[in-house]
């Protein structure tokens, strides 16, 4: 068995959580065409957002970019005295 080079599920857990939440909402039918609730957004809009989230995550993995969690952690450390 090969050694794991990067634990993607741990490193990018915030990004993966956003994708999972979007998929869960779609699975539950949370789209404007069904619910008539504006905050759910149209199916097309949700698909576009999901594609953007996936592209963002893949870019971060391929180019070893920081995760959202790492960026937030660094920003928080900079604001502390």
PDB file of N, CA, C and O in Angstrom:
ATOM      1  N   UNK A   1       0.846  -1.187   0.000  1.00  0.00           N
ATOM      2  CA  UNK A   1       0.000   0.000   0.000  1.00  0.00           C
ATOM      3  C   UNK A   1       0.882   1.238   0.000  1.00  0.00           C
ATOM      4  O   UNK A   1       1.849   1.324   0.737  1.00  0.00           O
ATOM      5  N   UNK A   2       0.534   2.205  -0.805  1.00  0.00           N
ATOM      6  CA  UNK A   2       1.299   3.444  -0.904  1.00  0.00           C
ATOM      7  C   UNK A   2       1.042   4.348   0.288  1.00  0.00           C
ATOM      8  O   UNK A   2      -0.015   4.291   0.904  1.00  0.00           O
ATOM      9  N   UNK A   3       2.022   5.192   0.558  1.00  0.00           N
ATOM     10  CA  UNK A   3       1.886   6.158   1.642  1.00  0.00           C
ATOM     11  C   UNK A   3       1.093   7.362   1.146  1.00  0.00           C
ATOM     12  O   UNK A   3       1.303   7.865   0.047  1.00  0.00           O
ATOM     13  N   UNK A   4       0.181   7.820   1.975  1.00  0.00           N
ATOM     14  CA  UNK A   4      -0.641   8.971   1.624  1.00  0.00           C
ATOM     15  C   UNK A   4       0.227  10.220   1.647  1.00  0.00           C
ATOM     16  O   UNK A   4       0.913  10.495   2.616  1.00  0.00           O
ATOM     17  N   UNK A   5       0.198  10.978   0.559  1.00  0.00           N
ATOM     18  CA  UNK A   5       0.990  12.202   0.445  1.00  0.00           C
ATOM     19  C   UNK A   5       0.270  13.404   1.049  1.00  0.00           C
ATOM     20  O   UNK A   5       0.883  14.305   1.581  1.00  0.00           O
ATOM     21  N   UNK A   6      -1.054  13.419   0.922  1.00  0.00           N
ATOM     22  CA  UNK A   6      -1.846  14.530   1.406  1.00  0.00           C
ATOM     23  C   UNK A   6      -3.205  14.009   1.850  1.00  0.00           C
ATOM     24  O   UNK A   6      -3.866  13.292   1.102  1.00  0.00           O
ATOM     25  N   UNK A   7      -3.614  14.362   3.039  1.00  0.00           N
ATOM     26  CA  UNK A   7      -4.933  13.977   3.526  1.00  0.00           C
ATOM     27  C   UNK A   7      -5.922  15.050   3.087  1.00  0.00           C
ATOM     28  O   UNK A   7      -6.178  16.021   3.799  1.00  0.00           O
ATOM     29  N   UNK A   8      -6.451  14.881   1.886  1.00  0.00           N
ATOM     30  CA  UNK A   8      -7.335  15.877   1.283  1.00  0.00           C
ATOM     31  C   UNK A   8      -8.566  16.107   2.142  1.00  0.00           C
ATOM     32  O   UNK A   8      -8.988  17.248   2.340  1.00  0.00           O
ATOM     33  N   UNK A   9      -9.151  15.041   2.667  1.00  0.00           N
ATOM     34  CA  UNK A   9     -10.381  15.197   3.449  1.00  0.00           C
ATOM     35  C   UNK A   9     -10.148  15.978   4.734  1.00  0.00           C
ATOM     36  O   UNK A   9     -11.053  16.659   5.207  1.00  0.00           O
ATOM     37  N   UNK A  10      -8.953  15.914   5.266  1.00  0.00           N
ATOM     38  CA  UNK A  10      -8.650  16.681   6.486  1.00  0.00           C
ATOM     39  C   UNK A  10      -8.225  18.110   6.130  1.00  0.00           C
ATOM     40  O   UNK A  10      -8.728  19.075   6.702  1.00  0.00           O
ATOM     41  N   UNK A  11      -7.326  18.233   5.172  1.00  0.00           N
ATOM     42  CA  UNK A  11      -6.790  19.541   4.817  1.00  0.00           C
ATOM     43  C   UNK A  11      -7.854  20.468   4.257  1.00  0.00           C
ATOM     44  O   UNK A  11      -7.911  21.650   4.596  1.00  0.00           O
ATOM     45  N   UNK A  12      -8.704  19.935   3.408  1.00  0.00           N
ATOM     46  CA  UNK A  12      -9.702  20.761   2.725  1.00  0.00           C
ATOM     47  C   UNK A  12     -11.115  20.460   3.223  1.00  0.00           C
ATOM     48  O   UNK A  12     -12.070  20.514   2.472  1.00  0.00           O
ATOM     49  N   UNK A  13     -11.239  20.220   4.509  1.00  0.00           N
ATOM     50  CA  UNK A  13     -12.545  19.823   5.051  1.00  0.00           C
ATOM     51  C   UNK A  13     -13.600  20.919   4.941  1.00  0.00           C
ATOM     52  O   UNK A  13     -14.776  20.634   4.754  1.00  0.00           O
ATOM     53  N   UNK A  14     -13.210  22.194   5.054  1.00  0.00           N
ATOM     54  CA  UNK A  14     -14.191  23.281   4.906  1.00  0.00           C
ATOM     55  C   UNK A  14     -14.752  23.301   3.489  1.00  0.00           C
ATOM     56  O   UNK A  14     -15.956  23.417   3.285  1.00  0.00           O
ATOM     57  N   UNK A  15     -13.858  23.214   2.512  1.00  0.00           N
ATOM     58  CA  UNK A  15     -14.281  23.224   1.120  1.00  0.00           C
ATOM     59  C   UNK A  15     -15.170  22.011   0.813  1.00  0.00           C
ATOM     60  O   UNK A  15     -16.214  22.143   0.159  1.00  0.00           O
ATOM     61  N   UNK A  16     -14.771  20.853   1.296  1.00  0.00           N
ATOM     62  CA  UNK A  16     -15.556  19.641   1.077  1.00  0.00           C
ATOM     63  C   UNK A  16     -16.912  19.719   1.771  1.00  0.00           C
ATOM     64  O   UNK A  16     -17.921  19.232   1.248  1.00  0.00           O
ATOM     65  N   UNK A  17     -16.945  20.350   2.918  1.00  0.00           N
ATOM     66  CA  UNK A  17     -18.206  20.504   3.646  1.00  0.00           C
ATOM     67  C   UNK A  17     -19.184  21.380   2.865  1.00  0.00           C
ATOM     68  O   UNK A  17     -20.384  21.092   2.793  1.00  0.00           O
ATOM     69  N   UNK A  18     -18.683  22.462   2.259  1.00  0.00           N
ATOM     70  CA  UNK A  18     -19.541  23.338   1.457  1.00  0.00           C
ATOM     71  C   UNK A  18     -20.116  22.576   0.259  1.00  0.00           C
ATOM     72  O   UNK A  18     -21.297  22.728  -0.066  1.00  0.00           O
ATOM     73  N   UNK A  19     -19.287  21.764  -0.366  1.00  0.00           N
ATOM     74  CA  UNK A  19     -19.746  20.964  -1.506  1.00  0.00           C
ATOM     75  C   UNK A  19     -20.788  19.956  -1.049  1.00  0.00           C
ATOM     76  O   UNK A  19     -21.835  19.790  -1.681  1.00  0.00           O
ATOM     77  N   UNK A  20     -20.523  19.287   0.070  1.00  0.00           N
ATOM     78  CA  UNK A  20     -21.471  18.306   0.601  1.00  0.00           C
ATOM     79  C   UNK A  20     -22.802  18.967   0.949  1.00  0.00           C
ATOM     80  O   UNK A  20     -23.871  18.446   0.634  1.00  0.00           O
ATOM     81  N   UNK A  21     -22.743  20.136   1.576  1.00  0.00           N
ATOM     82  CA  UNK A  21     -23.968  20.849   1.935  1.00  0.00           C
ATOM     83  C   UNK A  21     -24.780  21.227   0.699  1.00  0.00           C
ATOM     84  O   UNK A  21     -26.007  21.100   0.682  1.00  0.00           O
ATOM     85  N   UNK A  22     -24.102  21.684  -0.345  1.00  0.00           N
ATOM     86  CA  UNK A  22     -24.795  22.049  -1.590  1.00  0.00           C
ATOM     87  C   UNK A  22     -25.459  20.811  -2.200  1.00  0.00           C
ATOM     88  O   UNK A  22     -26.608  20.857  -2.627  1.00  0.00           O
ATOM     89  N   UNK A  23     -24.735  19.692  -2.233  1.00  0.00           N
ATOM     90  CA  UNK A  23     -25.305  18.455  -2.769  1.00  0.00           C
ATOM     91  C   UNK A  23     -26.483  17.969  -1.926  1.00  0.00           C
ATOM     92  O   UNK A  23     -27.494  17.507  -2.468  1.00  0.00           O
ATOM     93  N   UNK A  24     -26.368  18.085  -0.609  1.00  0.00           N
ATOM     94  CA  UNK A  24     -27.473  17.703   0.283  1.00  0.00           C
ATOM     95  C   UNK A  24     -28.714  18.553   0.008  1.00  0.00           C
ATOM     96  O   UNK A  24     -29.835  18.037  -0.044  1.00  0.00           O
ATOM     97  N   UNK A  25     -28.510  19.859  -0.161  1.00  0.00           N
ATOM     98  CA  UNK A  25     -29.636  20.746  -0.463  1.00  0.00           C
ATOM     99  C   UNK A  25     -30.309  20.350  -1.774  1.00  0.00           C
ATOM    100  O   UNK A  25     -31.542  20.302  -1.859  1.00  0.00           O
ATOM    101  N   UNK A  26     -29.509  20.074  -2.786  1.00  0.00           N
ATOM    102  CA  UNK A  26     -30.067  19.663  -4.075  1.00  0.00           C
ATOM    103  C   UNK A  26     -30.809  18.338  -3.959  1.00  0.00           C
ATOM    104  O   UNK A  26     -31.890  18.168  -4.530  1.00  0.00           O
ATOM    105  N   UNK A  27     -30.242  17.421  -3.200  1.00  0.00           N
ATOM    106  CA  UNK A  27     -30.879  16.117  -3.001  1.00  0.00           C
ATOM    107  C   UNK A  27     -32.237  16.262  -2.316  1.00  0.00           C
ATOM    108  O   UNK A  27     -33.190  15.542  -2.620  1.00  0.00           O
ATOM    109  N   UNK A  28     -32.340  17.236  -1.431  1.00  0.00           N
ATOM    110  CA  UNK A  28     -33.587  17.479  -0.704  1.00  0.00           C
ATOM    111  C   UNK A  28     -34.574  18.327  -1.507  1.00  0.00           C
ATOM    112  O   UNK A  28     -35.651  18.663  -1.018  1.00  0.00           O
ATOM    113  N   UNK A  29     -34.187  18.685  -2.742  1.00  0.00           N
ATOM    114  CA  UNK A  29     -35.078  19.483  -3.570  1.00  0.00           C
ATOM    115  C   UNK A  29     -35.089  20.950  -3.207  1.00  0.00           C
ATOM    116  O   UNK A  29     -36.038  21.663  -3.522  1.00  0.00           O
ATOM    117  N   UNK A  30     -34.045  21.417  -2.550  1.00  0.00           N
ATOM    118  CA  UNK A  30     -33.990  22.818  -2.132  1.00  0.00           C
ATOM    119  C   UNK A  30     -33.521  23.682  -3.288  1.00  0.00           C
ATOM    120  O   UNK A  30     -32.379  24.142  -3.329  1.00  0.00           O
ATOM    121  N   UNK A  31     -34.432  23.883  -4.244  1.00  0.00           N
ATOM    122  CA  UNK A  31     -34.186  24.767  -5.367  1.00  0.00           C
ATOM    123  C   UNK A  31     -35.432  25.630  -5.542  1.00  0.00           C
ATOM    124  O   UNK A  31     -36.541  25.218  -5.206  1.00  0.00           O
ATOM    125  N   UNK A  32     -35.233  26.810  -6.047  1.00  0.00           N
ATOM    126  CA  UNK A  32     -36.323  27.769  -6.162  1.00  0.00           C
ATOM    127  C   UNK A  32     -37.509  27.217  -6.948  1.00  0.00           C
ATOM    128  O   UNK A  32     -38.660  27.456  -6.594  1.00  0.00           O
ATOM    129  N   UNK A  33     -37.219  26.465  -8.001  1.00  0.00           N
ATOM    130  CA  UNK A  33     -38.299  25.939  -8.832  1.00  0.00           C
ATOM    131  C   UNK A  33     -39.265  25.056  -8.044  1.00  0.00           C
ATOM    132  O   UNK A  33     -40.436  24.953  -8.389  1.00  0.00           O
ATOM    133  N   UNK A  34     -38.791  24.464  -6.956  1.00  0.00           N
ATOM    134  CA  UNK A  34     -39.638  23.599  -6.124  1.00  0.00           C
ATOM    135  C   UNK A  34     -40.159  24.338  -4.901  1.00  0.00           C
ATOM    136  O   UNK A  34     -41.353  24.309  -4.609  1.00  0.00           O
ATOM    137  N   UNK A  35     -39.272  25.012  -4.184  1.00  0.00           N
ATOM    138  CA  UNK A  35     -39.647  25.615  -2.901  1.00  0.00           C
ATOM    139  C   UNK A  35     -40.242  27.018  -3.024  1.00  0.00           C
ATOM    140  O   UNK A  35     -40.904  27.480  -2.108  1.00  0.00           O
ATOM    141  N   UNK A  36     -39.931  27.698  -4.108  1.00  0.00           N
ATOM    142  CA  UNK A  36     -40.320  29.109  -4.304  1.00  0.00           C
ATOM    143  C   UNK A  36     -39.696  30.010  -3.234  1.00  0.00           C
ATOM    144  O   UNK A  36     -40.158  31.112  -2.984  1.00  0.00           O
ATOM    145  N   UNK A  37     -38.637  29.534  -2.600  1.00  0.00           N
ATOM    146  CA  UNK A  37     -37.911  30.285  -1.589  1.00  0.00           C
ATOM    147  C   UNK A  37     -36.644  30.831  -2.250  1.00  0.00           C
ATOM    148  O   UNK A  37     -35.763  30.071  -2.656  1.00  0.00           O
ATOM    149  N   UNK A  38     -36.573  32.150  -2.396  1.00  0.00           N
ATOM    150  CA  UNK A  38     -35.503  32.796  -3.131  1.00  0.00           C
ATOM    151  C   UNK A  38     -34.096  32.428  -2.695  1.00  0.00           C
ATOM    152  O   UNK A  38     -33.183  32.370  -3.498  1.00  0.00           O
ATOM    153  N   UNK A  39     -33.918  32.179  -1.424  1.00  0.00           N
ATOM    154  CA  UNK A  39     -32.591  31.866  -0.912  1.00  0.00           C
ATOM    155  C   UNK A  39     -32.080  30.509  -1.407  1.00  0.00           C
ATOM    156  O   UNK A  39     -30.877  30.276  -1.427  1.00  0.00           O
ATOM    157  N   UNK A  40     -32.977  29.633  -1.827  1.00  0.00           N
ATOM    158  CA  UNK A  40     -32.539  28.329  -2.334  1.00  0.00           C
ATOM    159  C   UNK A  40     -31.885  28.450  -3.699  1.00  0.00           C
ATOM    160  O   UNK A  40     -31.033  27.650  -4.048  1.00  0.00           O
ATOM    161  N   UNK A  41     -32.245  29.434  -4.474  1.00  0.00           N
ATOM    162  CA  UNK A  41     -31.649  29.640  -5.786  1.00  0.00           C
ATOM    163  C   UNK A  41     -32.193  28.680  -6.839  1.00  0.00           C
ATOM    164  O   UNK A  41     -32.717  27.612  -6.528  1.00  0.00           O
ATOM    165  N   UNK A  42     -32.042  29.089  -8.073  1.00  0.00           N
ATOM    166  CA  UNK A  42     -32.480  28.256  -9.188  1.00  0.00           C
ATOM    167  C   UNK A  42     -31.544  27.066  -9.350  1.00  0.00           C
ATOM    168  O   UNK A  42     -30.383  27.112  -8.937  1.00  0.00           O
ATOM    169  N   UNK A  43     -32.037  26.016  -9.959  1.00  0.00           N
ATOM    170  CA  UNK A  43     -31.223  24.820 -10.192  1.00  0.00           C
ATOM    171  C   UNK A  43     -29.959  25.185 -10.948  1.00  0.00           C
ATOM    172  O   UNK A  43     -28.859  24.772 -10.565  1.00  0.00           O
ATOM    173  N   UNK A  44     -30.086  25.954 -12.002  1.00  0.00           N
ATOM    174  CA  UNK A  44     -28.917  26.345 -12.796  1.00  0.00           C
ATOM    175  C   UNK A  44     -27.891  27.082 -11.940  1.00  0.00           C
ATOM    176  O   UNK A  44     -26.688  26.820 -12.035  1.00  0.00           O
ATOM    177  N   UNK A  45     -28.344  28.004 -11.107  1.00  0.00           N
ATOM    178  CA  UNK A  45     -27.441  28.756 -10.233  1.00  0.00           C
ATOM    179  C   UNK A  45     -26.714  27.828  -9.273  1.00  0.00           C
ATOM    180  O   UNK A  45     -25.506  27.972  -9.050  1.00  0.00           O
ATOM    181  N   UNK A  46     -27.431  26.869  -8.712  1.00  0.00           N
ATOM    182  CA  UNK A  46     -26.813  25.911  -7.788  1.00  0.00           C
ATOM    183  C   UNK A  46     -25.773  25.049  -8.491  1.00  0.00           C
ATOM    184  O   UNK A  46     -24.720  24.748  -7.927  1.00  0.00           O
ATOM    185  N   UNK A  47     -26.048  24.655  -9.713  1.00  0.00           N
ATOM    186  CA  UNK A  47     -25.100  23.843 -10.474  1.00  0.00           C
ATOM    187  C   UNK A  47     -23.842  24.655 -10.775  1.00  0.00           C
ATOM    188  O   UNK A  47     -22.720  24.152 -10.632  1.00  0.00           O
ATOM    189  N   UNK A  48     -24.015  25.906 -11.162  1.00  0.00           N
ATOM    190  CA  UNK A  48     -22.869  26.781 -11.438  1.00  0.00           C
ATOM    191  C   UNK A  48     -22.027  26.939 -10.176  1.00  0.00           C
ATOM    192  O   UNK A  48     -20.792  26.845 -10.217  1.00  0.00           O
ATOM    193  N   UNK A  49     -22.667  27.174  -9.036  1.00  0.00           N
ATOM    194  CA  UNK A  49     -21.938  27.327  -7.765  1.00  0.00           C
ATOM    195  C   UNK A  49     -21.187  26.041  -7.413  1.00  0.00           C
ATOM    196  O   UNK A  49     -20.045  26.096  -6.950  1.00  0.00           O
ATOM    197  N   UNK A  50     -21.829  24.907  -7.611  1.00  0.00           N
ATOM    198  CA  UNK A  50     -21.198  23.625  -7.317  1.00  0.00           C
ATOM    199  C   UNK A  50     -19.970  23.416  -8.204  1.00  0.00           C
ATOM    200  O   UNK A  50     -18.918  22.986  -7.723  1.00  0.00           O
ATOM    201  N   UNK A  51     -20.082  23.731  -9.476  1.00  0.00           N
ATOM    202  CA  UNK A  51     -18.930  23.621 -10.379  1.00  0.00           C
ATOM    203  C   UNK A  51     -17.793  24.534  -9.925  1.00  0.00           C
ATOM    204  O   UNK A  51     -16.623  24.148  -9.943  1.00  0.00           O
ATOM    205  N   UNK A  52     -18.128  25.760  -9.514  1.00  0.00           N
ATOM    206  CA  UNK A  52     -17.109  26.699  -9.031  1.00  0.00           C
ATOM    207  C   UNK A  52     -16.419  26.154  -7.785  1.00  0.00           C
ATOM    208  O   UNK A  52     -15.194  26.266  -7.649  1.00  0.00           O
ATOM    209  N   UNK A  53     -17.196  25.596  -6.872  1.00  0.00           N
ATOM    210  CA  UNK A  53     -16.622  25.029  -5.645  1.00  0.00           C
ATOM    211  C   UNK A  53     -15.672  23.880  -5.968  1.00  0.00           C
ATOM    212  O   UNK A  53     -14.580  23.783  -5.392  1.00  0.00           O
ATOM    213  N   UNK A  54     -16.084  23.006  -6.880  1.00  0.00           N
ATOM    214  CA  UNK A  54     -15.240  21.872  -7.264  1.00  0.00           C
ATOM    215  C   UNK A  54     -13.967  22.351  -7.966  1.00  0.00           C
ATOM    216  O   UNK A  54     -12.871  21.851  -7.678  1.00  0.00           O
ATOM    217  N   UNK A  55     -14.094  23.312  -8.872  1.00  0.00           N
ATOM    218  CA  UNK A  55     -12.917  23.851  -9.557  1.00  0.00           C
ATOM    219  C   UNK A  55     -11.962  24.513  -8.581  1.00  0.00           C
ATOM    220  O   UNK A  55     -10.742  24.348  -8.679  1.00  0.00           O
ATOM    221  N   UNK A  56     -12.500  25.257  -7.618  1.00  0.00           N
ATOM    222  CA  UNK A  56     -11.682  25.905  -6.604  1.00  0.00           C
ATOM    223  C   UNK A  56     -10.912  24.867  -5.783  1.00  0.00           C
ATOM    224  O   UNK A  56      -9.710  25.001  -5.562  1.00  0.00           O
ATOM    225  N   UNK A  57     -11.601  23.826  -5.369  1.00  0.00           N
ATOM    226  CA  UNK A  57     -10.960  22.782  -4.578  1.00  0.00           C
ATOM    227  C   UNK A  57      -9.879  22.074  -5.381  1.00  0.00           C
ATOM    228  O   UNK A  57      -8.761  21.873  -4.888  1.00  0.00           O
ATOM    229  N   UNK A  58     -10.184  21.696  -6.606  1.00  0.00           N
ATOM    230  CA  UNK A  58      -9.192  21.015  -7.439  1.00  0.00           C
ATOM    231  C   UNK A  58      -7.969  21.897  -7.683  1.00  0.00           C
ATOM    232  O   UNK A  58      -6.830  21.411  -7.646  1.00  0.00           O
ATOM    233  N   UNK A  59      -8.175  23.171  -7.909  1.00  0.00           N
ATOM    234  CA  UNK A  59      -7.059  24.088  -8.091  1.00  0.00           C
ATOM    235  C   UNK A  59      -6.173  24.113  -6.838  1.00  0.00           C
ATOM    236  O   UNK A  59      -4.943  24.038  -6.935  1.00  0.00           O
ATOM    237  N   UNK A  60      -6.793  24.234  -5.685  1.00  0.00           N
ATOM    238  CA  UNK A  60      -6.034  24.273  -4.432  1.00  0.00           C
ATOM    239  C   UNK A  60      -5.227  23.001  -4.235  1.00  0.00           C
ATOM    240  O   UNK A  60      -4.071  23.054  -3.794  1.00  0.00           O
ATOM    241  N   UNK A  61      -5.813  21.864  -4.553  1.00  0.00           N
ATOM    242  CA  UNK A  61      -5.102  20.592  -4.403  1.00  0.00           C
ATOM    243  C   UNK A  61      -3.951  20.505  -5.402  1.00  0.00           C
ATOM    244  O   UNK A  61      -2.813  20.184  -5.027  1.00  0.00           O
ATOM    245  N   UNK A  62      -4.224  20.799  -6.664  1.00  0.00           N
ATOM    246  CA  UNK A  62      -3.208  20.665  -7.705  1.00  0.00           C
ATOM    247  C   UNK A  62      -2.021  21.602  -7.503  1.00  0.00           C
ATOM    248  O   UNK A  62      -0.888  21.267  -7.815  1.00  0.00           O
ATOM    249  N   UNK A  63      -2.271  22.792  -6.966  1.00  0.00           N
ATOM    250  CA  UNK A  63      -1.213  23.775  -6.793  1.00  0.00           C
ATOM    251  C   UNK A  63      -0.800  23.959  -5.333  1.00  0.00           C
ATOM    252  O   UNK A  63      -0.128  24.940  -4.992  1.00  0.00           O
ATOM    253  N   UNK A  64      -1.194  23.026  -4.502  1.00  0.00           N
ATOM    254  CA  UNK A  64      -0.837  23.046  -3.075  1.00  0.00           C
ATOM    255  C   UNK A  64      -1.153  24.386  -2.416  1.00  0.00           C
ATOM    256  O   UNK A  64      -0.378  24.907  -1.623  1.00  0.00           O
ATOM    257  N   UNK A  65      -2.308  24.938  -2.760  1.00  0.00           N
ATOM    258  CA  UNK A  65      -2.762  26.188  -2.153  1.00  0.00           C
ATOM    259  C   UNK A  65      -3.301  25.901  -0.750  1.00  0.00           C
ATOM    260  O   UNK A  65      -3.732  24.793  -0.442  1.00  0.00           O
ATOM    261  N   UNK A  66      -3.291  26.925   0.073  1.00  0.00           N
ATOM    262  CA  UNK A  66      -3.833  26.783   1.424  1.00  0.00           C
ATOM    263  C   UNK A  66      -5.335  26.539   1.371  1.00  0.00           C
ATOM    264  O   UNK A  66      -6.032  27.046   0.503  1.00  0.00           O
ATOM    265  N   UNK A  67      -5.803  25.809   2.354  1.00  0.00           N
ATOM    266  CA  UNK A  67      -7.244  25.597   2.488  1.00  0.00           C
ATOM    267  C   UNK A  67      -7.865  26.849   3.110  1.00  0.00           C
ATOM    268  O   UNK A  67      -7.161  27.709   3.651  1.00  0.00           O
ATOM    269  N   UNK A  68      -9.185  26.934   3.038  1.00  0.00           N
ATOM    270  CA  UNK A  68      -9.888  28.046   3.685  1.00  0.00           C
ATOM    271  C   UNK A  68      -9.592  28.067   5.179  1.00  0.00           C
ATOM    272  O   UNK A  68      -9.415  29.128   5.773  1.00  0.00           O
ATOM    273  N   UNK A  69      -9.546  26.892   5.781  1.00  0.00           N
ATOM    274  CA  UNK A  69      -9.272  26.802   7.217  1.00  0.00           C
ATOM    275  C   UNK A  69      -7.882  27.344   7.548  1.00  0.00           C
ATOM    276  O   UNK A  69      -7.709  28.086   8.524  1.00  0.00           O
ATOM    277  N   UNK A  70      -6.891  27.015   6.725  1.00  0.00           N
ATOM    278  CA  UNK A  70      -5.538  27.506   6.954  1.00  0.00           C
ATOM    279  C   UNK A  70      -5.471  29.024   6.802  1.00  0.00           C
ATOM    280  O   UNK A  70      -4.812  29.705   7.593  1.00  0.00           O
ATOM    281  N   UNK A  71      -6.159  29.553   5.809  1.00  0.00           N
ATOM    282  CA  UNK A  71      -6.179  31.001   5.607  1.00  0.00           C
ATOM    283  C   UNK A  71      -6.838  31.718   6.782  1.00  0.00           C
ATOM    284  O   UNK A  71      -6.366  32.748   7.253  1.00  0.00           O
ATOM    285  N   UNK A  72      -7.960  31.165   7.247  1.00  0.00           N
ATOM    286  CA  UNK A  72      -8.645  31.769   8.396  1.00  0.00           C
ATOM    287  C   UNK A  72      -7.772  31.723   9.643  1.00  0.00           C
ATOM    288  O   UNK A  72      -7.715  32.686  10.412  1.00  0.00           O
ATOM    289  N   UNK A  73      -7.108  30.610   9.832  1.00  0.00           N
ATOM    290  CA  UNK A  73      -6.230  30.452  10.997  1.00  0.00           C
ATOM    291  C   UNK A  73      -5.105  31.477  10.976  1.00  0.00           C
ATOM    292  O   UNK A  73      -4.803  32.106  11.994  1.00  0.00           O
ATOM    293  N   UNK A  74      -4.489  31.669   9.822  1.00  0.00           N
ATOM    294  CA  UNK A  74      -3.402  32.656   9.703  1.00  0.00           C
ATOM    295  C   UNK A  74      -3.927  34.074   9.912  1.00  0.00           C
ATOM    296  O   UNK A  74      -3.278  34.878  10.570  1.00  0.00           O
ATOM    297  N   UNK A  75      -5.072  34.376   9.359  1.00  0.00           N
ATOM    298  CA  UNK A  75      -5.653  35.709   9.522  1.00  0.00           C
ATOM    299  C   UNK A  75      -5.979  35.970  10.988  1.00  0.00           C
ATOM    300  O   UNK A  75      -5.745  37.080  11.496  1.00  0.00           O
ATOM    301  N   UNK A  76      -6.488  34.963  11.662  1.00  0.00           N
ATOM    302  CA  UNK A  76      -6.820  35.101  13.078  1.00  0.00           C
ATOM    303  C   UNK A  76      -5.566  35.337  13.906  1.00  0.00           C
ATOM    304  O   UNK A  76      -5.540  36.186  14.807  1.00  0.00           O
ATOM    305  N   UNK A  77      -4.489  34.600  13.589  1.00  0.00           N
ATOM    306  CA  UNK A  77      -3.233  34.766  14.319  1.00  0.00           C
ATOM    307  C   UNK A  77      -2.673  36.174  14.140  1.00  0.00           C
ATOM    308  O   UNK A  77      -2.101  36.740  15.069  1.00  0.00           O
ATOM    309  N   UNK A  78      -2.837  36.751  12.954  1.00  0.00           N
ATOM    310  CA  UNK A  78      -2.323  38.099  12.680  1.00  0.00           C
ATOM    311  C   UNK A  78      -3.078  39.162  13.470  1.00  0.00           C
ATOM    312  O   UNK A  78      -2.537  40.209  13.786  1.00  0.00           O
ATOM    313  N   UNK A  79      -4.355  38.910  13.793  1.00  0.00           N
ATOM    314  CA  UNK A  79      -5.154  39.906  14.496  1.00  0.00           C
ATOM    315  C   UNK A  79      -4.963  39.850  16.000  1.00  0.00           C
ATOM    316  O   UNK A  79      -5.363  40.771  16.700  1.00  0.00           O
ATOM    317  N   UNK A  80      -4.374  38.774  16.479  1.00  0.00           N
ATOM    318  CA  UNK A  80      -4.147  38.658  17.924  1.00  0.00           C
ATOM    319  C   UNK A  80      -2.945  39.491  18.320  1.00  0.00           C
ATOM    320  O   UNK A  80      -1.979  39.623  17.595  1.00  0.00           O
ATOM    321  N   UNK A  81      -3.018  40.032  19.513  1.00  0.00           N
ATOM    322  CA  UNK A  81      -1.922  40.869  20.036  1.00  0.00           C
ATOM    323  C   UNK A  81      -0.952  40.012  20.789  1.00  0.00           C
ATOM    324  O   UNK A  81      -1.184  39.097  21.420  1.00  0.00           O
TER     325      UNK A  81
END
